[in-house]
Amino acid sequence: MIRRGYITGPVLGALWMLVLSITVAVAMSFTTGDAFRPGAWLSVLWGAIAGGVMVRFGRGRAIQAGILMAVVVLVLVGIGPMLTGVETGRAARMFGAALLGAGFAMSLAAILNEVVPGKLTRHEFEGAVIRFLTGFGYIFFTAIVLIPFYVMVMTSFKNQSELIQNPLDFSVDLSKGVELFRSYDELFTQFNFGTYLLNSFFISVLTVFITLAFAIPGAYAVARLRFRGRAAFSRSILLIYMVPMIVLALPIYIAFSMTGLRNSFWGIVMIYPVTTIPVALYMLQGYFRGLPAEIEEAGLMDGLSRLAVIWKITLPLSLPALASVSLYVFMIAWNEFLLAFMLLDDPSKFTLTRGIASLNSSEIPRQHLMAGSVIATVPIMALFLGLERFMTKGLTAGSVKG
């Protein structure tokens, strides 16, 4: 029965309207600070009606415009899929209603693109369901990522009186100008966050170089050379991750205290590669195995030594893998907290994560903690976006002629 257009259309329309009304209501509440909430049963009702209309009369521009206008009117009247508070401004209600109506009409037309009033083929029915699930997945996972980041950024722009007055108001007053960034200025002028940034950058870069210095020859040996125990070594590379770091915390703390490495940069630089070298070895050996062995053999026949082959042939062809491994290692070192919290006590040597932890106090306003979290997040995002092309670009294409 469900594989009929007059059932599939209303069902998907009801579910899609419910998803979008929740999404738009949450977005409008965060953006404006006004009271928006989805009307669950009304969303199901109007969504089912809109789905039935599209199946019966088509998905043309006129139908989409009619659904858009109907949603706007219903929201403004107070019986729509999205409800507003008494104090919500008319302009905000109008914008939210238009956003919901336009998004619903256009996206539902795409979802029901192949749905006809009569019996549906398996391809038509599954296509509509897959398009609905795809849209739901985009919204759901985007919300999981963006909502915490949005709350974090907006909270960092507040002052203490605004947070006390309404801690759930995540709108921003742009008329404040540079005063919005007061928390960031205080972090660098009063809480020594510039030093924390430099410390984290210095330690993370050193960790990347040390990790690559050990991982490249190790991964190449496992991928290319033949020696006794190679298979066992290859399988045991990631065994270190079977032991939780919290189990090793006390032995590491005792050993570093006895050797005088606690509360020092070099102690941190020594211990971080222990956690990053295994995963770098594992990632690089798989990439090295995928490189054409004929190119390296040709280099050996031309008189190059094994080290020269690695330096002049293997590494240039492995730039995508090296970039992705470097980024991954840098992220691990940049975000590492447990070892830094355990081994560093001197504020002048704090890493960024250790410095942010020091802000988690009842004596320090919450907006400073959020500002510190933003500072820790933005460099990683910028680095990832800058190196993304290296992670997907294959430089070995066409290197071996058939």
Coordinates of C-alpha atoms in Angstrom, one line a residue:
M1 CA 0.0 0.0 0.0
I2 CA 2.8 2.4 0.8
R3 CA 4.2 2.1 -2.7
R4 CA 1.4 4.3 -4.1
G5 CA 1.9 8.0 -4.8
Y6 CA -1.1 9.2 -2.9
I7 CA 0.3 7.5 0.3
T8 CA 4.1 8.0 -0.3
G9 CA 3.6 11.7 -1.0
P10 CA 1.7 12.7 2.1
V11 CA 3.9 10.5 4.4
L12 CA 7.2 11.9 3.1
G13 CA 5.6 15.4 3.1
A14 CA 4.6 15.1 6.7
L15 CA 8.0 13.8 7.8
W16 CA 9.9 16.4 5.8
M17 CA 7.8 19.3 7.1
L18 CA 8.4 18.1 10.7
V19 CA 12.2 17.9 10.0
L20 CA 12.3 21.4 8.5
S21 CA 10.0 23.0 11.1
I22 CA 12.4 21.8 13.8
T23 CA 15.4 23.0 11.9
V24 CA 14.1 26.4 11.1
A25 CA 12.7 27.0 14.6
V26 CA 16.0 26.1 16.2
A27 CA 17.9 28.3 13.7
M28 CA 15.6 31.3 14.2
S29 CA 15.7 30.9 18.0
F30 CA 19.5 30.9 18.0
T31 CA 19.8 33.7 15.5
T32 CA 17.2 36.2 16.8
G33 CA 16.8 35.2 20.4
D34 CA 13.0 35.2 19.9
A35 CA 10.6 32.3 20.8
F36 CA 10.3 29.9 17.9
R37 CA 9.2 26.3 18.2
P38 CA 7.9 23.6 15.9
G39 CA 4.3 22.5 16.0
A40 CA 4.6 18.7 15.7
W41 CA 1.1 17.8 14.9
L42 CA 0.5 20.8 12.7
S43 CA 3.7 20.1 10.8
V44 CA 2.5 16.6 10.1
L45 CA -0.9 17.8 9.0
W46 CA 0.2 20.6 6.7
G47 CA 3.1 18.5 5.4
A48 CA 0.9 15.6 4.5
I49 CA -1.5 18.0 2.7
A50 CA 1.3 19.6 0.8
G51 CA 2.7 16.2 -0.2
G52 CA -0.7 15.1 -1.5
V53 CA -1.1 18.3 -3.4
M54 CA 2.2 17.9 -5.2
V55 CA 1.5 14.3 -6.1
R56 CA -2.0 15.2 -7.4
F57 CA -1.3 18.5 -9.2
G58 CA 2.4 18.3 -10.0
R59 CA 5.5 20.1 -8.7
G60 CA 5.6 23.2 -10.9
R61 CA 6.6 26.7 -9.9
A62 CA 3.0 27.7 -9.4
I63 CA 2.4 24.8 -6.9
Q64 CA 5.6 25.6 -5.1
A65 CA 4.6 29.3 -4.8
G66 CA 1.2 28.4 -3.5
I67 CA 2.6 26.1 -0.8
L68 CA 5.1 28.9 0.1
M69 CA 2.3 31.4 0.5
A70 CA 0.2 29.0 2.5
V71 CA 3.0 28.2 4.9
V72 CA 3.6 32.0 5.5
V73 CA 0.0 32.7 6.1
L74 CA -0.5 29.7 8.4
V75 CA 2.6 30.7 10.5
L76 CA 1.5 34.3 10.8
V77 CA -2.0 33.3 11.8
G78 CA -0.7 31.0 14.4
I79 CA -1.8 27.6 13.2
G80 CA 1.2 26.8 11.0
P81 CA 4.0 24.1 11.3
M82 CA 6.1 26.6 13.2
L83 CA 4.8 28.6 16.2
T84 CA 6.1 31.8 17.6
G85 CA 5.9 33.6 21.0
V86 CA 3.8 36.6 21.7
E87 CA 6.8 38.9 21.9
T88 CA 8.3 37.7 18.6
G89 CA 8.6 40.5 16.1
R90 CA 6.5 40.5 13.0
A91 CA 9.6 40.8 10.8
A92 CA 11.2 37.8 12.4
R93 CA 8.0 35.8 12.1
M94 CA 7.7 36.8 8.4
F95 CA 11.3 35.9 7.7
G96 CA 11.1 32.5 9.5
A97 CA 7.8 31.7 7.8
A98 CA 9.2 32.6 4.3
L99 CA 12.4 30.5 5.0
L100 CA 10.4 27.5 6.1
G101 CA 7.9 27.8 3.2
A102 CA 10.5 28.3 0.5
G103 CA 12.8 25.5 1.8
F104 CA 9.9 23.1 2.2
A105 CA 8.3 23.8 -1.2
M106 CA 11.5 23.5 -3.2
S107 CA 13.0 20.5 -1.3
L108 CA 9.8 18.5 -1.3
A109 CA 9.4 19.0 -5.0
A110 CA 12.9 17.5 -5.4
I111 CA 12.1 14.6 -3.1
L112 CA 8.8 13.8 -4.9
N113 CA 10.3 14.3 -8.3
E114 CA 9.4 10.8 -9.7
V115 CA 6.3 10.2 -7.5
V116 CA 3.1 9.8 -9.5
P117 CA -0.5 9.4 -8.1
G118 CA -0.8 5.7 -9.0
K119 CA 1.2 2.7 -8.1
L120 CA 5.0 3.3 -7.9
T121 CA 7.7 1.1 -9.3
R122 CA 10.4 0.0 -6.8
H123 CA 12.8 2.5 -8.4
E124 CA 10.5 5.4 -8.0
F125 CA 9.6 4.6 -4.4
E126 CA 13.1 3.9 -3.3
G127 CA 14.4 7.0 -5.1
A128 CA 12.0 9.2 -3.1
V129 CA 12.9 7.6 0.2
I130 CA 16.6 7.9 -0.5
R131 CA 16.2 11.5 -1.4
F132 CA 14.3 12.1 1.9
L133 CA 16.9 10.3 3.9
T134 CA 19.8 12.1 2.2
G135 CA 18.2 15.5 3.0
F136 CA 17.6 14.4 6.6
G137 CA 21.2 13.2 6.9
Y138 CA 22.6 16.5 5.7
I139 CA 20.4 18.5 8.1
F140 CA 21.0 16.2 11.1
F141 CA 24.8 15.9 10.8
T142 CA 25.2 19.6 9.9
A143 CA 23.2 20.5 13.0
I144 CA 25.4 18.3 15.2
V145 CA 28.5 20.1 14.0
L146 CA 27.3 23.6 13.6
I147 CA 25.1 24.1 16.6
P148 CA 27.8 23.6 19.2
F149 CA 30.2 25.7 17.2
Y150 CA 27.6 28.5 16.8
V151 CA 26.8 28.4 20.5
M152 CA 30.5 28.6 21.3
V153 CA 31.1 31.6 19.0
M154 CA 28.0 33.5 20.1
T155 CA 28.7 33.0 23.8
S156 CA 32.3 34.3 23.3
F157 CA 30.8 37.6 22.0
K158 CA 28.7 38.2 25.2
N159 CA 29.5 40.0 28.3
Q160 CA 28.8 38.8 31.8
S161 CA 25.6 40.9 32.3
E162 CA 24.1 39.5 29.0
L163 CA 24.9 35.9 30.0
I164 CA 23.3 36.4 33.5
Q165 CA 20.2 38.1 32.0
N166 CA 19.5 35.4 29.4
P167 CA 22.0 32.5 29.1
L168 CA 20.0 30.9 26.3
D169 CA 20.1 34.0 24.1
F170 CA 22.6 33.2 21.3
S171 CA 21.9 36.2 19.1
V172 CA 24.5 38.9 18.5
D173 CA 24.2 42.6 18.7
L174 CA 26.4 43.9 15.8
S175 CA 26.0 47.5 16.9
K176 CA 28.5 46.8 19.7
G177 CA 31.3 46.8 17.0
V178 CA 34.8 45.9 18.3
E179 CA 33.4 45.5 21.8
L180 CA 32.2 42.1 20.6
F181 CA 35.8 40.9 20.7
R182 CA 36.5 42.0 24.2
S183 CA 36.8 38.5 25.5
Y184 CA 39.4 37.7 22.9
D185 CA 41.4 40.8 23.7
E186 CA 41.3 39.9 27.4
L187 CA 42.5 36.4 26.7
F188 CA 45.7 37.7 25.1
T189 CA 46.3 40.6 27.4
Q190 CA 45.4 39.1 30.8
F191 CA 45.5 35.3 30.4
N192 CA 48.7 34.9 28.3
F193 CA 47.0 33.1 25.5
G194 CA 49.6 34.3 22.9
T195 CA 52.2 32.1 24.8
Y196 CA 49.8 29.2 24.8
L197 CA 49.3 29.4 21.0
L198 CA 53.1 29.6 20.3
N199 CA 53.7 26.7 22.7
S200 CA 51.1 24.5 21.0
F201 CA 52.3 25.4 17.5
F202 CA 56.0 24.7 18.4
I203 CA 55.2 21.4 20.0
S204 CA 52.8 20.3 17.3
V205 CA 55.3 21.1 14.5
L206 CA 58.1 19.3 16.2
T207 CA 55.8 16.3 16.8
V208 CA 55.0 16.2 13.1
F209 CA 58.7 16.2 12.1
I210 CA 59.7 13.6 14.6
T211 CA 56.8 11.4 13.6
L212 CA 57.6 11.6 9.9
A213 CA 61.3 11.0 10.6
F214 CA 60.5 7.6 12.2
A215 CA 57.3 6.7 10.3
I216 CA 58.6 7.2 6.7
P217 CA 61.5 4.7 6.9
G218 CA 59.6 2.3 9.0
A219 CA 56.6 2.3 6.7
Y220 CA 58.8 2.0 3.6
A221 CA 60.6 -1.0 5.2
V222 CA 57.4 -2.8 5.9
A223 CA 55.9 -2.0 2.5
R224 CA 58.9 -2.7 0.3
L225 CA 61.7 -4.7 2.0
R226 CA 61.6 -8.4 2.8
F227 CA 62.9 -9.4 6.3
R228 CA 62.0 -11.9 9.0
G229 CA 59.1 -10.8 11.1
R230 CA 57.8 -8.2 8.6
A231 CA 54.2 -9.5 8.7
A232 CA 54.1 -9.7 12.5
F233 CA 55.5 -6.2 12.8
S234 CA 53.0 -4.9 10.2
R235 CA 50.1 -6.4 12.2
S236 CA 51.3 -5.2 15.6
I237 CA 51.8 -1.5 14.6
L238 CA 48.5 -0.4 16.1
L239 CA 48.7 -2.6 19.2
I240 CA 49.7 0.4 21.3
Y241 CA 46.1 1.8 20.8
M242 CA 44.8 -1.3 22.6
V243 CA 46.2 0.2 25.8
P244 CA 44.2 3.2 27.0
M245 CA 46.4 6.3 27.6
I246 CA 44.8 6.7 31.0
V247 CA 46.4 3.4 32.1
L248 CA 49.8 4.7 31.1
A249 CA 49.3 8.1 32.8
L250 CA 50.7 7.2 36.2
P251 CA 53.8 5.3 35.0
I252 CA 54.5 8.2 32.6
Y253 CA 54.1 10.7 35.4
I254 CA 56.4 8.8 37.7
A255 CA 59.1 8.2 35.1
F256 CA 59.1 11.9 33.9
S257 CA 59.2 13.1 37.5
M258 CA 62.2 10.9 38.3
T259 CA 64.1 12.0 35.1
G260 CA 63.3 15.7 35.5
L261 CA 61.3 15.8 32.2
R262 CA 58.0 16.8 33.8
N263 CA 57.0 20.4 33.2
S264 CA 59.3 20.8 30.2
F265 CA 58.8 21.2 26.5
W266 CA 61.2 18.4 25.6
G267 CA 59.3 15.9 27.8
I268 CA 56.1 16.7 25.9
V269 CA 57.9 16.5 22.6
M270 CA 59.3 13.1 23.6
I271 CA 56.0 11.6 24.6
Y272 CA 53.6 12.9 21.9
P273 CA 55.3 11.0 19.0
V274 CA 54.7 7.8 21.0
T275 CA 51.0 8.2 20.3
T276 CA 51.4 9.4 16.7
I277 CA 54.1 7.2 15.2
P278 CA 52.0 4.0 15.1
V279 CA 49.1 5.5 13.2
A280 CA 51.5 7.3 10.9
L281 CA 53.2 4.0 10.2
Y282 CA 49.9 2.3 9.5
M283 CA 48.7 5.0 7.1
L284 CA 52.0 5.4 5.2
Q285 CA 52.7 1.7 4.7
G286 CA 49.3 1.3 2.9
Y287 CA 50.1 4.2 0.6
F288 CA 53.6 3.0 -0.1
R289 CA 52.3 -0.4 -1.1
G290 CA 50.0 1.3 -3.6
L291 CA 52.9 3.1 -5.4
P292 CA 54.1 1.4 -8.6
A293 CA 57.2 -0.6 -7.6
E294 CA 58.4 -0.4 -11.2
I295 CA 59.4 3.3 -10.8
E296 CA 61.6 2.5 -7.8
E297 CA 63.1 -0.5 -9.6
A298 CA 63.9 1.8 -12.6
G299 CA 65.7 4.2 -10.2
L300 CA 67.8 1.4 -8.7
M301 CA 68.7 0.2 -12.2
D302 CA 69.9 3.7 -13.0
G303 CA 72.3 3.6 -10.2
L304 CA 70.4 5.3 -7.4
S305 CA 70.8 4.0 -3.9
R306 CA 67.8 2.9 -1.8
L307 CA 67.9 6.1 0.2
A308 CA 68.1 8.2 -3.0
V309 CA 65.1 6.3 -4.4
I310 CA 63.1 7.1 -1.3
W311 CA 64.2 10.8 -1.4
K312 CA 63.9 11.5 -5.2
I313 CA 61.0 9.1 -6.2
T314 CA 59.0 7.8 -3.3
L315 CA 58.5 10.9 -1.2
P316 CA 57.6 13.2 -4.2
L317 CA 55.0 10.7 -5.2
S318 CA 53.7 10.4 -1.6
L319 CA 52.9 14.1 -1.1
P320 CA 49.2 13.5 -0.7
A321 CA 49.8 10.8 2.0
L322 CA 52.5 12.9 3.7
A323 CA 50.1 15.9 3.8
S324 CA 47.2 13.9 5.2
V325 CA 49.5 12.2 7.8
S326 CA 51.1 15.5 8.8
L327 CA 47.6 17.1 9.2
Y328 CA 46.4 14.2 11.3
V329 CA 49.5 14.2 13.5
F330 CA 49.3 17.9 13.9
M331 CA 45.7 17.7 15.0
I332 CA 46.5 15.0 17.6
A333 CA 49.3 17.1 19.1
W334 CA 47.3 20.3 18.9
N335 CA 44.2 18.8 20.6
E336 CA 46.1 16.6 23.1
F337 CA 45.0 17.3 26.7
L338 CA 45.6 14.4 29.1
L339 CA 49.4 14.4 28.9
A340 CA 49.7 18.2 28.9
F341 CA 47.4 18.4 31.9
M342 CA 49.4 15.8 33.7
L343 CA 52.9 16.9 32.9
L344 CA 52.7 20.7 32.7
D345 CA 52.3 22.9 35.9
D346 CA 54.1 26.1 34.8
P347 CA 51.7 28.5 33.2
S348 CA 54.4 29.8 30.9
K349 CA 54.7 26.3 29.4
F350 CA 51.0 25.5 29.0
T351 CA 49.8 24.3 25.7
L352 CA 46.5 25.7 24.3
T353 CA 44.4 22.8 25.7
R354 CA 46.0 23.1 29.1
G355 CA 45.4 26.9 29.0
I356 CA 41.8 26.4 28.1
A357 CA 41.4 24.0 31.1
S358 CA 42.7 26.7 33.4
L359 CA 39.8 28.9 32.3
N360 CA 37.2 26.4 33.5
S361 CA 36.7 28.1 36.8
S362 CA 33.9 29.8 38.6
E363 CA 36.1 32.8 39.0
I364 CA 36.5 33.3 35.2
P365 CA 33.5 34.4 33.1
R366 CA 32.2 31.7 30.8
Q367 CA 32.7 33.8 27.6
H368 CA 36.4 33.6 28.1
L369 CA 36.3 29.8 28.1
M370 CA 34.2 29.9 24.9
A371 CA 36.6 32.4 23.3
G372 CA 39.5 30.2 24.1
S373 CA 37.8 27.2 22.5
V374 CA 37.2 29.3 19.3
I375 CA 40.9 30.2 19.2
A376 CA 41.8 26.5 19.5
T377 CA 39.4 25.5 16.8
V378 CA 39.9 28.0 14.1
P379 CA 43.6 27.2 13.2
I380 CA 42.8 23.5 12.8
M381 CA 39.9 24.4 10.5
A382 CA 42.0 26.7 8.4
L383 CA 44.8 24.1 8.2
F384 CA 42.4 21.4 7.2
L385 CA 40.8 23.5 4.5
G386 CA 44.2 24.6 3.2
L387 CA 45.5 21.0 2.9
E388 CA 42.3 19.3 1.8
R389 CA 43.3 19.2 -1.9
F390 CA 46.5 17.3 -1.0
M391 CA 44.5 14.7 0.7
T392 CA 42.5 13.8 -2.4
K393 CA 44.9 14.5 -5.2
G394 CA 46.7 11.4 -6.6
L395 CA 50.1 12.3 -7.9
T396 CA 50.9 8.8 -9.2
A397 CA 48.3 8.8 -12.0
G398 CA 49.9 8.1 -15.3
S399 CA 53.3 7.4 -13.8
V400 CA 53.5 3.9 -15.2
K401 CA 52.9 3.3 -18.9
G402 CA 51.0 0.2 -19.8

